[in-house]
Coordinates of C-alpha atoms in Angstrom, one line a residue:
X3 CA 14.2 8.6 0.5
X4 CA 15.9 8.9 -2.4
X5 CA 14.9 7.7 -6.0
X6 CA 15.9 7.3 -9.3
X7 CA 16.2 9.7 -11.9
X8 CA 12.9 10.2 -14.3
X9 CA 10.9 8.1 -11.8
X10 CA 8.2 10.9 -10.8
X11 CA 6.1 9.4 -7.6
X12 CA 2.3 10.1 -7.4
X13 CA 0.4 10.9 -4.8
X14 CA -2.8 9.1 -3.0
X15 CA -4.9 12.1 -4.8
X16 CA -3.5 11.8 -7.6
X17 CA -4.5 8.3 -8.2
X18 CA -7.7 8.9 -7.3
X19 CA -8.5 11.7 -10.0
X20 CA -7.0 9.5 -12.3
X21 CA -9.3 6.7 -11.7
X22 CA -12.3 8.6 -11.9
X23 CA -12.5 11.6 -14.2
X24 CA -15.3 13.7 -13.9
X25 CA -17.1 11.2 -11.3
X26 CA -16.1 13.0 -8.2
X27 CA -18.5 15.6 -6.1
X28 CA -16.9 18.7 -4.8
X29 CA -16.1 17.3 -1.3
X30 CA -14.9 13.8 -2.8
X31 CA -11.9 16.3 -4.7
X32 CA -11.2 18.8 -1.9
X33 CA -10.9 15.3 0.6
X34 CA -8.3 14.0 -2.3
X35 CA -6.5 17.6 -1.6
X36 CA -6.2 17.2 2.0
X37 CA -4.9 13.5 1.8
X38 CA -2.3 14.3 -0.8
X39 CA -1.1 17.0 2.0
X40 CA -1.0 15.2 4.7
X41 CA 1.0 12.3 3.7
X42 CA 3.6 14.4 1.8
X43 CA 3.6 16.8 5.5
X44 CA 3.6 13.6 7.8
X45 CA 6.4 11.9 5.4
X46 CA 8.5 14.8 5.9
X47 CA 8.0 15.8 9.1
X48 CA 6.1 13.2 11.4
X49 CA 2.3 13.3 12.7
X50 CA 3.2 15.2 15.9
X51 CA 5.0 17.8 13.9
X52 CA 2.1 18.1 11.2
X53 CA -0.3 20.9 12.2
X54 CA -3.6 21.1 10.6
X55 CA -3.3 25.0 9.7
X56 CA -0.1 23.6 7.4
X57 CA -2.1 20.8 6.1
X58 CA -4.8 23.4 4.8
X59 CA -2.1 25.8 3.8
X60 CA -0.8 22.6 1.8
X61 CA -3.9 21.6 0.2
X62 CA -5.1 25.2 -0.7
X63 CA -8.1 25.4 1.8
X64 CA -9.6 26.9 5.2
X65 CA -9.0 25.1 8.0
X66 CA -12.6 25.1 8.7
X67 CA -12.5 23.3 5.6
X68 CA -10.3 20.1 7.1
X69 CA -12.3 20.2 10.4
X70 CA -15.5 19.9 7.7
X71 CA -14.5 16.4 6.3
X72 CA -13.1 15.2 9.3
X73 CA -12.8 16.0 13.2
X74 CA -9.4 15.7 14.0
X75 CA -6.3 15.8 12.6
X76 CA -5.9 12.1 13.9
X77 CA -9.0 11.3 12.2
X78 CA -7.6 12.4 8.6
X79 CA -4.8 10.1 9.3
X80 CA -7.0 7.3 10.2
X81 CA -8.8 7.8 7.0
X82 CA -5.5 7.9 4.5
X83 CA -4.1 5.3 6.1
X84 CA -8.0 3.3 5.1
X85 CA -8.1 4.5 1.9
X86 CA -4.3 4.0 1.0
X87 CA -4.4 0.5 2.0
X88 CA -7.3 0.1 0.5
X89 CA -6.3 1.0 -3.1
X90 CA -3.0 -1.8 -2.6
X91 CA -5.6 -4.0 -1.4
X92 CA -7.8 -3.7 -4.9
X93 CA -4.9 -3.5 -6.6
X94 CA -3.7 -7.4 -5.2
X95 CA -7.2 -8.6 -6.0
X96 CA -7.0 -7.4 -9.4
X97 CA -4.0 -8.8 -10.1
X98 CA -5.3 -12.2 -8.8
X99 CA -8.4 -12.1 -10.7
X100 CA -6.8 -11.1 -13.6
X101 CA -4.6 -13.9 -13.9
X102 CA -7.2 -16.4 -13.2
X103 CA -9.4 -15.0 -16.0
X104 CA -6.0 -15.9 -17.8
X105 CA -5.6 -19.1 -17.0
X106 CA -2.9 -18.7 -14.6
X107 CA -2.0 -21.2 -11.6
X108 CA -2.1 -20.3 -8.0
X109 CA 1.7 -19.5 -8.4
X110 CA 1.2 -16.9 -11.6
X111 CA -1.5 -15.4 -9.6
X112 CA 1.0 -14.5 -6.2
X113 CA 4.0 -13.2 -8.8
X114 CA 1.3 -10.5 -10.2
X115 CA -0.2 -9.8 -6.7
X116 CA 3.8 -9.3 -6.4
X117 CA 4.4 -7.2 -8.7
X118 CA 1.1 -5.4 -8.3
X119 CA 2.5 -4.3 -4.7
X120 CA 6.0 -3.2 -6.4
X121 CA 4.3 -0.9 -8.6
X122 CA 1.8 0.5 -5.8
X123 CA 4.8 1.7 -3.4
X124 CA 6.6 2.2 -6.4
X125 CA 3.9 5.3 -6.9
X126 CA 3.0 5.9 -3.4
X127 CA 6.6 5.8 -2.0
X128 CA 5.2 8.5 0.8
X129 CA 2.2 6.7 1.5
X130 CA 4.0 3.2 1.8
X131 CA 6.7 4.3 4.3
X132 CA 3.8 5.8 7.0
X133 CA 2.0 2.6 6.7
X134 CA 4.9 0.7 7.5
X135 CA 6.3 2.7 10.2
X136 CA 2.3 2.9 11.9
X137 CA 2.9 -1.0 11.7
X138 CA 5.4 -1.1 14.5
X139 CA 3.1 1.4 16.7
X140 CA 0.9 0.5 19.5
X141 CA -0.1 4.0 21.2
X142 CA -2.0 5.1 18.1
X143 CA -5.9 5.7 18.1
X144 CA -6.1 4.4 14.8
X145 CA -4.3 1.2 15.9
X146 CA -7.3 -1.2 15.6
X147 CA -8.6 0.5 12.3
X148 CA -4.7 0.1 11.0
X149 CA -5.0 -3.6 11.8
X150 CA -8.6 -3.9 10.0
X151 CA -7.1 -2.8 6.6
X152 CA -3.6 -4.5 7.0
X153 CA -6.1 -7.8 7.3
X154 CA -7.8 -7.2 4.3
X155 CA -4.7 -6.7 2.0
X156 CA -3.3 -9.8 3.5
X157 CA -6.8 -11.4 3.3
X158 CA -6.3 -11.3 -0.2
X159 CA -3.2 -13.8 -0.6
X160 CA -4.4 -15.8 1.6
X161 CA -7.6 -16.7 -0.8
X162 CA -4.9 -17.0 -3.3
X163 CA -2.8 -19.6 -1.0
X164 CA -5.9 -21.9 0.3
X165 CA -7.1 -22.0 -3.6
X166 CA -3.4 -23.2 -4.3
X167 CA -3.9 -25.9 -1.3
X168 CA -6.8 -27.2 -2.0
X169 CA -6.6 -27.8 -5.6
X170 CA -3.2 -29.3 -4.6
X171 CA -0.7 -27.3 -6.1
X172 CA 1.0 -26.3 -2.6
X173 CA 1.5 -28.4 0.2
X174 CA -1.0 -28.8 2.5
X175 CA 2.3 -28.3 5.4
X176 CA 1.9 -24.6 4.3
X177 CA 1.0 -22.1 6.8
X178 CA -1.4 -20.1 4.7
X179 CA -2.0 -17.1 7.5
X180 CA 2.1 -16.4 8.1
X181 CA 3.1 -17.2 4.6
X182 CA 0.9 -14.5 3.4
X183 CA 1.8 -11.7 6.0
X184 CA 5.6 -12.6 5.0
X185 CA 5.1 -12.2 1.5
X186 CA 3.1 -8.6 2.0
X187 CA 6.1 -8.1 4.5
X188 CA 8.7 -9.2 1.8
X189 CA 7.5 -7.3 -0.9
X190 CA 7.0 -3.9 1.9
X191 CA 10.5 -4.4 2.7
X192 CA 11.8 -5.3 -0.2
X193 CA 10.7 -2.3 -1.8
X194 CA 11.3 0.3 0.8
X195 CA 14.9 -1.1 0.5
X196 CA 15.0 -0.7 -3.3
X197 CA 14.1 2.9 -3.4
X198 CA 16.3 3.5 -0.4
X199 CA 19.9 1.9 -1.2
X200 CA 19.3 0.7 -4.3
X201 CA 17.5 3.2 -6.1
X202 CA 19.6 2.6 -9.9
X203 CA 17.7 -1.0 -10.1
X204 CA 14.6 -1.0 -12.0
X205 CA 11.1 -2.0 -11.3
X206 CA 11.7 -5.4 -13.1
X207 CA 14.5 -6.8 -11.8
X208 CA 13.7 -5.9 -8.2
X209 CA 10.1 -7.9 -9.3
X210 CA 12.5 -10.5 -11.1
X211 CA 14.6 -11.4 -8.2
X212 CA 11.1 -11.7 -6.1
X213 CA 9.7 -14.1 -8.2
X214 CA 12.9 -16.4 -8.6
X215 CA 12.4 -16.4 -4.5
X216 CA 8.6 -16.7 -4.8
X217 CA 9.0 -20.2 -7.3
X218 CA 11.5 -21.6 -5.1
X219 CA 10.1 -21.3 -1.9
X220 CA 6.1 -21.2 -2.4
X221 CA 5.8 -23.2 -5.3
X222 CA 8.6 -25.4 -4.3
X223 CA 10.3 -25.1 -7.7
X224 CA 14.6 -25.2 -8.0

């Protein structure tokens, strides 16, 4: 996937370290190590491809080291693809929170939740495109966790949608469960599509041209 010049994507354990200096115990770090290799070898290769004895080369461990933290290579996965998901998934309900503590309407709230996701997969470009791409598989074992966290994220808008329903400032016609998944699915697609073809736009006008779509069609604004 290609991407614009001076925009420098971060990993999963990157993020993490970032979020919590100093706080982490010696396994919590070498876990961060093994999940920043696995998505950058599984983005560039595929899962059947990845070997565990490159993902430890990768990370800068034993081997006995990855089958320590977790008991299969599959399992590993499973657990990125948890705690990815989970850090867009706290990142929505900040946004969300935030603007209420604001004063924002239902509406405000969605267009940061919006622009929250843009600047997740913005960072985690890697990350994003093995989420979406485990999506559209059935044959995985981690097929019914994938479908745990993919709830929660979208969850999230839809707390954000009812709120908006009940206190009248969307239609009560809406679909709340559909209208969220196709605005996590918008804003998935949208991006991946960014970074891909249109890689010279920047973060805020892709976020721009979201929102004009989000007030017209959610809010029912012209």
């Amino acid at each position: 996937m290609r991407r614009p010049a001076g925009r420098v994507p971060v990993t999963i354990g990157s993020m993490e370290s970032s979020t919590t200096p100093g706080g982490r115990t010696r396994r919590e770090a070498t876990r961060q190590k093994l999940y920043e290799a696995a998505v950058t070898l599984i983005a560039e290769q595929g899962f059947s491809a990845t070997t565990v004895d490159e993902i430890s080369e990768r990370a800068g461990v034993a081997k006995g080291t990855v089958y320590y933290n977790f008991a299969s290579k599959s399992v590993l996965f499973e657990e990125l693809l948890r705690h990815g998901v989970g850090l867009l998934t706290a990142s929505l309900r900040e946004a969300a929170e935030r603007t209420a503590r604001n004063g924002g309407s239902r509406v405000d709230a969605l267009d940061a939740m919006v622009r929250a996701g843009l600047v997740f997969i913005d960072r985690y470009p890697s990350f994003t495109q093995l989420y979406v791409a485990e999506l559209w598989r059935t044959n995985r074992a981690w097929q019914s966790t994938l479908m745990v966290v993919r709830q929660e994220a979208v969850a999230v808008v839809e707390g954000v949608l009812r709120e908006g329903v009940e206190n009248g400032e969307f239609s009560e016609e809406i679909d709340v469960q559909l209208t969220a998944a196709a605005l996590v699915g918008m804003v998935l697609v949208a991006a991946l599509d960014w970074q891909a073809f249109q890689p010279e736009r920047s973060l805020d006008d892709v976020h721009s041209a979201l929102s004009r779509l989000l007030q017209g069609r959610v809010s029912g604004h012209r």
